Tab-separated table of C-alpha atoms in Angstrom:
chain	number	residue	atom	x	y	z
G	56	UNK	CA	0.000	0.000	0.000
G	57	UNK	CA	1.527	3.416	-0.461
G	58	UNK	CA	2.212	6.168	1.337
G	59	UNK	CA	-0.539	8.506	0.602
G	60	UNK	CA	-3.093	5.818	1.283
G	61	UNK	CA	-1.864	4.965	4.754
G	62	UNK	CA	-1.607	8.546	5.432
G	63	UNK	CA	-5.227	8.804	3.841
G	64	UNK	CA	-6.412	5.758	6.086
G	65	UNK	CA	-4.410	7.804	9.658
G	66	UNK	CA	-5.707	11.405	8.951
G	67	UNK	CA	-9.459	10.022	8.695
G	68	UNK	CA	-9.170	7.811	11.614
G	69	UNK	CA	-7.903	10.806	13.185
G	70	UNK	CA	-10.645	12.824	12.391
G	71	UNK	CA	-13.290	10.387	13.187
G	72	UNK	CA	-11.878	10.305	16.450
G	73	UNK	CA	-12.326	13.824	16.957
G	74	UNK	CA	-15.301	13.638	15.469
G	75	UNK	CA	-16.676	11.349	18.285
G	76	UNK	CA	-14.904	13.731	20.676
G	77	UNK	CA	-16.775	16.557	19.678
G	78	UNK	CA	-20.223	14.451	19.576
G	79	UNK	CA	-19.315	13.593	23.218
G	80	UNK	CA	-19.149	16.911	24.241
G	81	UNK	CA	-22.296	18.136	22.860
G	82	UNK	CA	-24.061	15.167	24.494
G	83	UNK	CA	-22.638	16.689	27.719
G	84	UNK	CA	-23.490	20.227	26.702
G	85	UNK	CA	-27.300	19.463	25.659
G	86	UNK	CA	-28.566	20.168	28.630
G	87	UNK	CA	-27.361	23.934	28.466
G	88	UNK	CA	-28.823	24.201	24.926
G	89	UNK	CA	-25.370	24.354	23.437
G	90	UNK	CA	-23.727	23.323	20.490
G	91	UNK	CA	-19.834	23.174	19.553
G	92	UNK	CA	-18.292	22.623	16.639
G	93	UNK	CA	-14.865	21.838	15.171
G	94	UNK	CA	-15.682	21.365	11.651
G	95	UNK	CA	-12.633	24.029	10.871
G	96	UNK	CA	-10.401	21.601	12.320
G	97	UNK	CA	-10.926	18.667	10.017
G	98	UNK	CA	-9.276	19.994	6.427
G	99	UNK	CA	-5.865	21.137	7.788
G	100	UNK	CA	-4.217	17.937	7.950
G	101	UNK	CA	-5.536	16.262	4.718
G	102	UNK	CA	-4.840	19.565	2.507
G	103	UNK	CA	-0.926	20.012	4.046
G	104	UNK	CA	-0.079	16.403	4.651
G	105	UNK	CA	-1.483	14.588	1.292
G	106	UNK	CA	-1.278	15.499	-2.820
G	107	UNK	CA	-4.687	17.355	-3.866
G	108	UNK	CA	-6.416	14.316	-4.954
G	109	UNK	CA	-5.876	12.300	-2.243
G	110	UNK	CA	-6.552	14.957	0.029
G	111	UNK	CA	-10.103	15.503	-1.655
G	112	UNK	CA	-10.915	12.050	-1.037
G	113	UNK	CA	-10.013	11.955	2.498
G	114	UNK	CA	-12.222	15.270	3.052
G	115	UNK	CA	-15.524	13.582	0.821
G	116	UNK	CA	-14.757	10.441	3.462
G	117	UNK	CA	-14.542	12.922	6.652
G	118	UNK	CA	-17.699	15.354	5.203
G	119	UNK	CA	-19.457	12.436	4.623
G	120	UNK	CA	-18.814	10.703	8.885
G	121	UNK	CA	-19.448	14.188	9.861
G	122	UNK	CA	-23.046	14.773	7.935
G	123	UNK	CA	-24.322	11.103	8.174
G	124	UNK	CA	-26.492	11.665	11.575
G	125	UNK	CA	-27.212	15.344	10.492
G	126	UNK	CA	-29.882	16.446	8.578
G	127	UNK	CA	-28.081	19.271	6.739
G	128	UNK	CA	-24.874	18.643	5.253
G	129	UNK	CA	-21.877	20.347	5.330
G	130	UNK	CA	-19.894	18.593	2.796
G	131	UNK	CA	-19.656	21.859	0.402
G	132	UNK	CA	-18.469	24.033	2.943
G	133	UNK	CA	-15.855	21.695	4.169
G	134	UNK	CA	-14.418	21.188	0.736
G	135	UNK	CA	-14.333	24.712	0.081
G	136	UNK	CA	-12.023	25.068	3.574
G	137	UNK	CA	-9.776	22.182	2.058
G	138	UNK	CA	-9.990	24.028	-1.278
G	139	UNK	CA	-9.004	27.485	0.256
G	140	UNK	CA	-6.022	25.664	1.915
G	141	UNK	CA	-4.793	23.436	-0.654
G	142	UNK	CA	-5.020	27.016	-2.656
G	143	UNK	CA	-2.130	28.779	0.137
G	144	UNK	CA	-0.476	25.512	0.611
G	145	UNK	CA	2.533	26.702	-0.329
G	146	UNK	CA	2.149	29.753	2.330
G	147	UNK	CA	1.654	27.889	4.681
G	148	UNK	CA	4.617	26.105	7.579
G	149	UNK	CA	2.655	22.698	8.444
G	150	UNK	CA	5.105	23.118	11.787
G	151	UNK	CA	3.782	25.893	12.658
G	152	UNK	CA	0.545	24.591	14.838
G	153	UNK	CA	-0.093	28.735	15.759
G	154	UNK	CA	-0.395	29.493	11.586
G	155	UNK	CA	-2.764	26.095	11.364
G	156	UNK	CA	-4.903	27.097	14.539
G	157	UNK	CA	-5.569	30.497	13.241
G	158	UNK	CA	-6.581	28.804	9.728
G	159	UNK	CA	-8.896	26.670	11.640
G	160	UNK	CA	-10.354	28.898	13.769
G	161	UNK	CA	-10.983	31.017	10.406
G	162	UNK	CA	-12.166	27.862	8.579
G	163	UNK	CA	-14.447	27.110	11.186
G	164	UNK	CA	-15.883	30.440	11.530
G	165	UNK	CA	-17.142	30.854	8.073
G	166	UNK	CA	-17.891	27.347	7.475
G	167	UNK	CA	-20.653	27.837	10.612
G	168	UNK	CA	-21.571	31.516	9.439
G	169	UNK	CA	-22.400	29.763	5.959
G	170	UNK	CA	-24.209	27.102	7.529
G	171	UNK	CA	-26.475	29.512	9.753
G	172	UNK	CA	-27.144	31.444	6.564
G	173	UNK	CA	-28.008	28.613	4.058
G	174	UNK	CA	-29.661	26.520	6.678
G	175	UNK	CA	-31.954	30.060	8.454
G	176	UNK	CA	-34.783	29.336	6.339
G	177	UNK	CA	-38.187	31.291	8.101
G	178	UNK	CA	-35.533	32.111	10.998
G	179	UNK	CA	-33.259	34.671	9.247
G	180	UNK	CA	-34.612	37.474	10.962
G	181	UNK	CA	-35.108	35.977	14.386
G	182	UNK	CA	-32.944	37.419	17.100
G	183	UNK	CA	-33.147	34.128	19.066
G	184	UNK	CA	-31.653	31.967	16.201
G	185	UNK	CA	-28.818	34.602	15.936
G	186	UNK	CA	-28.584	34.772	18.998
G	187	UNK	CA	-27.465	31.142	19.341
G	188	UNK	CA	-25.770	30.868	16.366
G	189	UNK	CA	-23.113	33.120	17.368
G	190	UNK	CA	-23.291	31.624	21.278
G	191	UNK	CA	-22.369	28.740	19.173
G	192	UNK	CA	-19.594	29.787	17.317
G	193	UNK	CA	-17.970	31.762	19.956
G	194	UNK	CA	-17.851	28.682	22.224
G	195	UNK	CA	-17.058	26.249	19.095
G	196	UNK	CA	-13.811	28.604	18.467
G	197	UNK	CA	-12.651	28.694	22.328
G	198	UNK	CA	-13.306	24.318	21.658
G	199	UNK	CA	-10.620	24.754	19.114
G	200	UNK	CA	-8.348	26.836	20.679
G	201	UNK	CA	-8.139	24.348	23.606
G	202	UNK	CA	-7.842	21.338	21.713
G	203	UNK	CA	-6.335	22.257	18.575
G	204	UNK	CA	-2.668	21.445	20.008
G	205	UNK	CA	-3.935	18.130	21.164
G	206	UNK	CA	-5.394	17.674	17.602
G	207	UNK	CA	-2.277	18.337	15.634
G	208	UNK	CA	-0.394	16.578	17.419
G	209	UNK	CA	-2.445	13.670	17.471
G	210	UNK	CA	-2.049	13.378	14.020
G	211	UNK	CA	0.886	14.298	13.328
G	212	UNK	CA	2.164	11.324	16.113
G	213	UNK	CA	-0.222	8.726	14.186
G	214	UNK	CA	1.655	10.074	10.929
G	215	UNK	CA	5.214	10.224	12.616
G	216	UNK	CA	4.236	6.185	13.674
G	217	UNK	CA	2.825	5.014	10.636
G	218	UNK	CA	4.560	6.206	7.608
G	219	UNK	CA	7.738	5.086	8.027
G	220	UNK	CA	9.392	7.138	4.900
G	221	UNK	CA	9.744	10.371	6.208
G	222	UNK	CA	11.857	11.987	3.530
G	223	UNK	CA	9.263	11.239	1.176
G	224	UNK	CA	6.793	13.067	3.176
G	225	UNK	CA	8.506	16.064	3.469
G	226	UNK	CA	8.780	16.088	-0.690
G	227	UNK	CA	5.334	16.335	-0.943
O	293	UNK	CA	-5.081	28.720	-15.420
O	294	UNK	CA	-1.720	28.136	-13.513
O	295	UNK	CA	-0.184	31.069	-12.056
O	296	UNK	CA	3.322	29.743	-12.446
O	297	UNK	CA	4.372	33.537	-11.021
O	298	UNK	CA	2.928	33.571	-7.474
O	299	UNK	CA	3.248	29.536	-7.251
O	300	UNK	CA	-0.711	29.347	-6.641
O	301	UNK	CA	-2.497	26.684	-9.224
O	302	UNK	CA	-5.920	27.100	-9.349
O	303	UNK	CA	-6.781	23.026	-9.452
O	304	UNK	CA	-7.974	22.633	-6.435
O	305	UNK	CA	-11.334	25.021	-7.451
O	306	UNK	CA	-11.272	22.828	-10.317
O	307	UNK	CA	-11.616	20.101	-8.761
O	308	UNK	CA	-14.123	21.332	-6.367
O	309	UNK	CA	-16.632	22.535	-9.180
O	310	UNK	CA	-15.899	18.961	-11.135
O	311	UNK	CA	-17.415	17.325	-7.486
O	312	UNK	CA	-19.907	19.167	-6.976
O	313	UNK	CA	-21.302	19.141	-10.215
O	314	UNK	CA	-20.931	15.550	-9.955
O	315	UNK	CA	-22.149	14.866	-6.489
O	316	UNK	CA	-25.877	17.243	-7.181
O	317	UNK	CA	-26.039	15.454	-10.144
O	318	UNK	CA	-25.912	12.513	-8.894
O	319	UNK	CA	-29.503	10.458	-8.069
O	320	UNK	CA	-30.996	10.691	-4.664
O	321	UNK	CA	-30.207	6.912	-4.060
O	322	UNK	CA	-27.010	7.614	-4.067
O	323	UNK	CA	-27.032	10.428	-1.561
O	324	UNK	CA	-29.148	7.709	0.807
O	325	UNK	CA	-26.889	4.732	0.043
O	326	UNK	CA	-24.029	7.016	1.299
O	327	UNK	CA	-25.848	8.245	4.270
O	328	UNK	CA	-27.222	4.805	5.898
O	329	UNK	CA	-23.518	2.944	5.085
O	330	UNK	CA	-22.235	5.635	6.644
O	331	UNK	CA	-24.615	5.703	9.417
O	332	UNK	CA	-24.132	1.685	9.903
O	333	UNK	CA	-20.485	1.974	10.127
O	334	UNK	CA	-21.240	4.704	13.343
O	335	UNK	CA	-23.829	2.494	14.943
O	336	UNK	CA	-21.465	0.749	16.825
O	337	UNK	CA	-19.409	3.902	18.296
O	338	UNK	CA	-23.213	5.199	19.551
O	339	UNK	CA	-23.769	2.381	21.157
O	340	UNK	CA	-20.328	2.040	22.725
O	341	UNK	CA	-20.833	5.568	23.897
O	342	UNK	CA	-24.259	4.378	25.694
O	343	UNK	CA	-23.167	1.195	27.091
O	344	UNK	CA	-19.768	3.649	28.329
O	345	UNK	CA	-22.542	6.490	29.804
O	346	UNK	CA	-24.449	3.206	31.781
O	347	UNK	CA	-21.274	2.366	33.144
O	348	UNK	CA	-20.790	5.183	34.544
O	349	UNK	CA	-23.919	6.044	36.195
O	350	UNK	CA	-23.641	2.432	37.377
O	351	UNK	CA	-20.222	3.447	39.296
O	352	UNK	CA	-22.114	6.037	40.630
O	353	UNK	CA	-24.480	4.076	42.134
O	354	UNK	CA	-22.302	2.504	43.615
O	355	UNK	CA	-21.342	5.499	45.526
O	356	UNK	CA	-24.770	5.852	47.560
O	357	UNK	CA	-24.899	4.444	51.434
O	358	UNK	CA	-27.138	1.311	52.106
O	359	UNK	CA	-29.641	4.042	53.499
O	360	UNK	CA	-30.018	5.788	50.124
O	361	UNK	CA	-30.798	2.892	48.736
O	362	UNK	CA	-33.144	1.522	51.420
O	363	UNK	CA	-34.981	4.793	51.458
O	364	UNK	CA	-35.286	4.431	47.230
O	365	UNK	CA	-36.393	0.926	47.455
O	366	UNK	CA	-39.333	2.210	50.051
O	367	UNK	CA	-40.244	5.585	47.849
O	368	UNK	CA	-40.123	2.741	44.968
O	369	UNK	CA	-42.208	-0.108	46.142
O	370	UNK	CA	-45.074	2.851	47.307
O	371	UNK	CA	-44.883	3.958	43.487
O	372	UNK	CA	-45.381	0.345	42.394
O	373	UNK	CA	-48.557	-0.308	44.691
O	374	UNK	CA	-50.154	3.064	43.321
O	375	UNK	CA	-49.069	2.173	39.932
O	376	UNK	CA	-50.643	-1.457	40.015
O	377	UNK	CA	-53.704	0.304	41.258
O	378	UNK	CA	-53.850	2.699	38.423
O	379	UNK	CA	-53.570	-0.412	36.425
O	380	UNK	CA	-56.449	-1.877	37.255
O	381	UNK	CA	-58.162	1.433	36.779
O	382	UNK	CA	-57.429	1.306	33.448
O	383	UNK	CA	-58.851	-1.779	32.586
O	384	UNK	CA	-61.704	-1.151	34.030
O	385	UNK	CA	-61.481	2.029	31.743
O	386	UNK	CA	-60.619	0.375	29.063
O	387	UNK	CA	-63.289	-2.046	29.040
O	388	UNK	CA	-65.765	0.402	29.729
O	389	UNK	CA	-64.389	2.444	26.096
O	390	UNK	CA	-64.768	-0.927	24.285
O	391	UNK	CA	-68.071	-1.836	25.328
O	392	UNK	CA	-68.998	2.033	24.245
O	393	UNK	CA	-67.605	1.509	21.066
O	394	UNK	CA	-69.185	-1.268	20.491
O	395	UNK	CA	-72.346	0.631	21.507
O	396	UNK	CA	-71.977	3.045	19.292
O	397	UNK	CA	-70.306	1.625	16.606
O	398	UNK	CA	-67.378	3.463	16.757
O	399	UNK	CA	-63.584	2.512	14.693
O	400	UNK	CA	-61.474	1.187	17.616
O	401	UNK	CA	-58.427	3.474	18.978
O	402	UNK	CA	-55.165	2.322	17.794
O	403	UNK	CA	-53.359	0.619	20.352
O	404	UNK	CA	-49.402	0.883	20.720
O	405	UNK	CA	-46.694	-1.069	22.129
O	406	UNK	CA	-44.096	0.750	24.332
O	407	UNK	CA	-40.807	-0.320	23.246
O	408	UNK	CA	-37.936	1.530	25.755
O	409	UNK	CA	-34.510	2.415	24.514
O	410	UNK	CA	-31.396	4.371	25.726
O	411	UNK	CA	-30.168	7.378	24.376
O	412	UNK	CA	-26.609	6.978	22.698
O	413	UNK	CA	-26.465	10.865	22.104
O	414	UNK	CA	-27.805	13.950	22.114
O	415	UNK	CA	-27.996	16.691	19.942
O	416	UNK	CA	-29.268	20.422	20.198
O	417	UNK	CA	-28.379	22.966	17.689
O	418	UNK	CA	-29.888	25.866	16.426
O	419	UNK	CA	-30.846	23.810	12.906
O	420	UNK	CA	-31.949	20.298	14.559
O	421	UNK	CA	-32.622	18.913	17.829
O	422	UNK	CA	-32.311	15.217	17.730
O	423	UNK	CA	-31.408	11.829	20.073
O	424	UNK	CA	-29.950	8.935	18.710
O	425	UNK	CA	-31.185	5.750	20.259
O	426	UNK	CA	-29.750	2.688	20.708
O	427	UNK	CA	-32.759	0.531	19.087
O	428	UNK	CA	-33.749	0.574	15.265
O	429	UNK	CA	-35.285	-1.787	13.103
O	430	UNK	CA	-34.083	-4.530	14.698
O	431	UNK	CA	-36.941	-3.642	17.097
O	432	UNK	CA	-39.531	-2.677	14.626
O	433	UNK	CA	-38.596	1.248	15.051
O	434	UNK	CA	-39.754	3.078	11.658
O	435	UNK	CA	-39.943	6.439	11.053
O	436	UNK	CA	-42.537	8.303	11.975
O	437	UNK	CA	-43.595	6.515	15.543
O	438	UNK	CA	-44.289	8.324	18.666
O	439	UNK	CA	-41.524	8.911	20.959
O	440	UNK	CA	-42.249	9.895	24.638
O	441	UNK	CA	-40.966	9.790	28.359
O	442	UNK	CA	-42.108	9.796	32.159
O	443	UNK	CA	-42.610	14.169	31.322
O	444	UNK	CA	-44.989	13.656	27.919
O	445	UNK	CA	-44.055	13.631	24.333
O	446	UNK	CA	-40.609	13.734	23.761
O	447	UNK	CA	-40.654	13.700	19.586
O	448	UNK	CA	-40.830	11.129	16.512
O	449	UNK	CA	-38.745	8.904	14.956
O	450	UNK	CA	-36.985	11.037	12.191
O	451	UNK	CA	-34.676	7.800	10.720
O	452	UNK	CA	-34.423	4.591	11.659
O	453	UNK	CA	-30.980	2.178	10.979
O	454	UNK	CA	-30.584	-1.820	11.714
O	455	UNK	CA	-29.746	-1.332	15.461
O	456	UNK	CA	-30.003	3.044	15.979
O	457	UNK	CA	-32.552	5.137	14.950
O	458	UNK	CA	-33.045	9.261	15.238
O	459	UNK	CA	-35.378	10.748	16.822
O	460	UNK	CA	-36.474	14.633	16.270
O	461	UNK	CA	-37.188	16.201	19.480
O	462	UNK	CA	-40.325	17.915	20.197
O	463	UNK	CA	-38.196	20.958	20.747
O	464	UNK	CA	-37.019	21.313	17.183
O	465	UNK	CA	-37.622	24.086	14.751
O	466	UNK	CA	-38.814	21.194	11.876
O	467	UNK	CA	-41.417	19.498	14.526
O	468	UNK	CA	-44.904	20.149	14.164
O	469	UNK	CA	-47.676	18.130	15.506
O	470	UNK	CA	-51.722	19.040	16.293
O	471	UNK	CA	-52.394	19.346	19.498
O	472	UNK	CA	-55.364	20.753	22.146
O	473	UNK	CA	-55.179	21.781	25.234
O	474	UNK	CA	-56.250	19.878	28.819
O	475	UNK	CA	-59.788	21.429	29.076
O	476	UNK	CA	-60.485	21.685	25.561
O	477	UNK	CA	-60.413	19.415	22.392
O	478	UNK	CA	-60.420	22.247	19.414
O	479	UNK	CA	-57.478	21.082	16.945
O	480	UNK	CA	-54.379	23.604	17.471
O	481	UNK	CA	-50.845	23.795	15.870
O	482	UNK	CA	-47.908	22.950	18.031
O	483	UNK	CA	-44.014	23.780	16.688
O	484	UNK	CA	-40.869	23.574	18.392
O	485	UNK	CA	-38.905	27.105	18.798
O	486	UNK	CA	-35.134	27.795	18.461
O	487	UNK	CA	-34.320	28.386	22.132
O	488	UNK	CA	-31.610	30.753	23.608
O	489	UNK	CA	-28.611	29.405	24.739
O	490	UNK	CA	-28.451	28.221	28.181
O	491	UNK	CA	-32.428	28.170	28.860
O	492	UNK	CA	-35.333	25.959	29.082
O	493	UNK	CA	-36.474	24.547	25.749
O	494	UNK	CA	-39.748	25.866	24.389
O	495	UNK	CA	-42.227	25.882	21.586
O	496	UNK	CA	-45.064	27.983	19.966
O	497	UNK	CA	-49.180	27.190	19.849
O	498	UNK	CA	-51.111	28.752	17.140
O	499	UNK	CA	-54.341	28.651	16.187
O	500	UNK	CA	-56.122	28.369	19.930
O	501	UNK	CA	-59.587	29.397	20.388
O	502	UNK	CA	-59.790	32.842	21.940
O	503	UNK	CA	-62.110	31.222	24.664
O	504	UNK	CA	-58.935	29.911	26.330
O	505	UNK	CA	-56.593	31.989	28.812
O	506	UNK	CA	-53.234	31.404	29.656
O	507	UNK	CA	-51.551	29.103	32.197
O	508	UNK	CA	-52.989	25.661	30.972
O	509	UNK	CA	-51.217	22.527	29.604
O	510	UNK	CA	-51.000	21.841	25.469
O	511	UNK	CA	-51.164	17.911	24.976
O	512	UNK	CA	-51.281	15.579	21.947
O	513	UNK	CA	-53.961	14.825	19.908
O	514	UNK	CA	-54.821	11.684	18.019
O	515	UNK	CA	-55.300	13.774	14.954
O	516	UNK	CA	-52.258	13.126	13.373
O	517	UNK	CA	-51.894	9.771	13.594
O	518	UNK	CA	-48.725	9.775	15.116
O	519	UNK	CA	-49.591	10.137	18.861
O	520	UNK	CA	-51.946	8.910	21.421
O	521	UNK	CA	-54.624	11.435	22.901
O	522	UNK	CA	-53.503	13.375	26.139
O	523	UNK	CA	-49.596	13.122	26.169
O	524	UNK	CA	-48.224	16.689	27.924
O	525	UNK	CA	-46.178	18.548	25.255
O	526	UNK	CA	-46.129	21.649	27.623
O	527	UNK	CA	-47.034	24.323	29.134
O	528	UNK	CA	-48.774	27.378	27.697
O	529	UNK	CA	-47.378	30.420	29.447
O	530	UNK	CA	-48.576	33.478	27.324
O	531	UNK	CA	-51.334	33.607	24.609
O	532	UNK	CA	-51.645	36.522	22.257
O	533	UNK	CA	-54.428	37.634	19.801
O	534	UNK	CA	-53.254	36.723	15.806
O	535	UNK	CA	-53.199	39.094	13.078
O	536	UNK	CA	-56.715	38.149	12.124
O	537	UNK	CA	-58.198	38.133	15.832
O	538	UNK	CA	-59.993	34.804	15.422
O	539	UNK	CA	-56.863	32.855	17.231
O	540	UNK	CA	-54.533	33.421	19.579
O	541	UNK	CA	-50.692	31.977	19.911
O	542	UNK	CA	-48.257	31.740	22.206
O	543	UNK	CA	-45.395	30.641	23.712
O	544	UNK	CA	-45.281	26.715	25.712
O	545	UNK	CA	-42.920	25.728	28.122
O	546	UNK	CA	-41.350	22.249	27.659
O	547	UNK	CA	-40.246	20.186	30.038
O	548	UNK	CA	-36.683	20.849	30.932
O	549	UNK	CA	-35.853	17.683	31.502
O	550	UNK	CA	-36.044	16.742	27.572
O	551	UNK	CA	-32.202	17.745	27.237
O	552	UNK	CA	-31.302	15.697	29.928
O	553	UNK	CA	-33.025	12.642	28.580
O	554	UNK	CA	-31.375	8.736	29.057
O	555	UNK	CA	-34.577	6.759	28.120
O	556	UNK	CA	-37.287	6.943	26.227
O	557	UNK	CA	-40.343	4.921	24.753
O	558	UNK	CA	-41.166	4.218	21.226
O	559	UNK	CA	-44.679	3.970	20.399
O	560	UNK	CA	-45.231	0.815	17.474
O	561	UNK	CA	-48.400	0.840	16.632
O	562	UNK	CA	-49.819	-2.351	17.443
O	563	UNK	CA	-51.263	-2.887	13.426
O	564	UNK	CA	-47.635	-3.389	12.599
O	565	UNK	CA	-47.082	-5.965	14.756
């Protein structure tokens, strides 16, 4: 198997785990009508650590987990955040987990604003559903700040075990 | 197409477009083939997670004195002799209804079997408010069927997979059910409300008779086929005249408890069995 597939198969095992995570913690939450969100987080990885079509895939797999119990999906938006980032790839220093959590918390920010807008239907002029939309976000972006660390490195240890050609990594 | 210059190549909006021309194209069967495989493959995490949450509150149980539990087992067997009381009430009742509708040669009502299942997790957004529960059609759970608790109607089933199914809480902005209220039987509209973060869920009445005042219970009506008569959906705190002055609406008060739900009963319609 190659490289890029293991790495596929590691960064969406790594996302479904957070995934969970963050299903875990809203479970928790519910009874403070709450709802967090670290859909920003989710791209990063696949559109700095694999080539663009592999990368795409691993994104349809994780939009895909992510939307299954959901009855909106979110699919397009994520793919637009891997799109934007596989865009300023070259910008950007996969190291560097401050320039990723800033992308994320960016990524996540619009990907929820676009949600809230193309999912508002009679309640776009409510104050109530604005209300907890941004409640939402805020809280979903100080989820990310906390665990965004945790998350990169989580991966980046599952890559660091798994792929044992390192060179080749960085050449990509 | 390539900007060679700033090192940017534009293929990855390419390749976006291609998709997503591709995946709207693509036949709805698709889209649900996707969705329930997916779903499948998650089944067993959700249940993991419940069996993990059961756990748990059994270690805590574990924590109470022998007193605690004494004291429950008391308050408990109390509830049971009332309960088994009630029960015979309602035969009585119930024979009495039959022999009426006999009488008057009335359809039967439909009768339902409870079927009682944990909750794997919750979910409250702004968009949905939904449970997942850790029975499906393994259990004859379809889509559609009541879903209610110990505090009234709780929601319906929204999907249902081989062992999970969804359920769409009462509380949602999507749900809407008839309803009447406790002292009166005129059809109204119930629909869940998008609720303000950190407070008590709620939902909206419309179309109630301006006979009726404030400060009453809403509760289900047999009108829509989905749920029995007389389930409490909530309370009706405020009732205000309607643009045309023929109705009122309002605000209800659910129970609070519906975010903090573990268990809950599915109604299956005892035609299906």
């Amino acid at each position: 198997m190659s490289h890029s597939i293991i790495k596929l198969s590691i960064l969406f095992l790594g996302a479904v785990v957070l995934i969970f995570l963050n299903r875990m913690v809203n479970d928790a939450f519910a009874p403070l009508s709450i709802h967090l969100s670290v859909i920003g987080l989710l791209a990063i990885f696949p559109a700095l650590y694999l080539p663009l079509g592999q990368g795409f895939l691993c994104v349809i797999l994780i939009g895909l987990f992510w939307d299954t119990p959901l009855p909106y999906s979110a699919l397009p938006f994520l793919l637009l955040d891997f799109t934007i980032i596989a865009f300023i790839k070259h910008r950007i220093r996969r190291q560097d987990y401050l320039q990723c959590s800033v992308i994320a918390l960016i990524g996540n920010f619009f990907i929820l604003l676009f949600l809230a807008l193309f999912n508002s239907k009679s309640s776009f002029f409510h104050f109530n559903y604005w209300l907890r939309i941004f409640t939402d976000i805020l809280l979903s972006e100080i989820m990310i700040l906390i665990c965004c660390y945790w998350f990169f490195n989580f991966q980046k240890t599952l890559l660091d075990t798994f792929v044992k050609n390192k060179e080749e990594e960085e050449f990509l | 197409m390539t900007s060679h210059k700033s090192g940017h190549s534009f293929k990855p909006f390419v390749v976006l477009g291609i998709f997503l021309l591709v995946w709207w194209g693509l036949p709805p069967v698709f889209h649900s083939f996707t969705k329930v495989t997916f779903a499948e493959i998650q089944a067993p995490f959700a249940t993991l997670h419940s069996h993990i949450k059961d756990f748990q509150f059994y270690l805590e149980l574990q924590l109470h004195s022998k007193k605690e539990l004494i004291e429950t087992c008391r308050d408990l067997s109390r509830l049971n002799a009332y309960h088994s009381l009630q029960k015979q009430e309602n035969k009585s009742t119930q024979t009495e209804i039959e022999a009426l509708e006999l009488l008057l040669h009335l359809p039967p009502n439909p009768g339902f079997r409870y079927e009682v299942a944990r909750v794997c997790f919750r979910d409250i957004s702004a968009w949905w408010q939904q449970l997942i529960i850790r029975k499906g059609q393994n259990y004859g759970i379809m889509p559609g069927q009541a879903v209610v608790f110990g505090g009234g109607v709780v929601g319906k089933i929204a999907e249902s997979y081989a062992t999970t199914a969804v359920v769409e809480l009462v509380t949602s902005p999507n749900f809407r059910c008839s309803a009447h209220f406790e002292s009166d039987n005129s059809p109204v509209i119930y629909q869940g409300l998008i609720n303000k973060p950190f407070s008590s869920p709620t939902g909206y009445v419309t179309n109630a008779p301006n006979k009726i005042t404030a400060g009453i219970h809403l509760v289900s009506s047999r009108l829509g086929g989905i749920f029995p008569d007389g389930l409490i959906i909530g309370f009706v705190n405020q009732l205000q005249p309607e643009a045309d002055g023929l109705f009122q609406s309002g605000t209800v008060s659910l129970d609070p408890r519906l975010f903090e739900i573990q268990e809950v009963a599915v109604l299956i319609p005892s035609e299906l069995e």
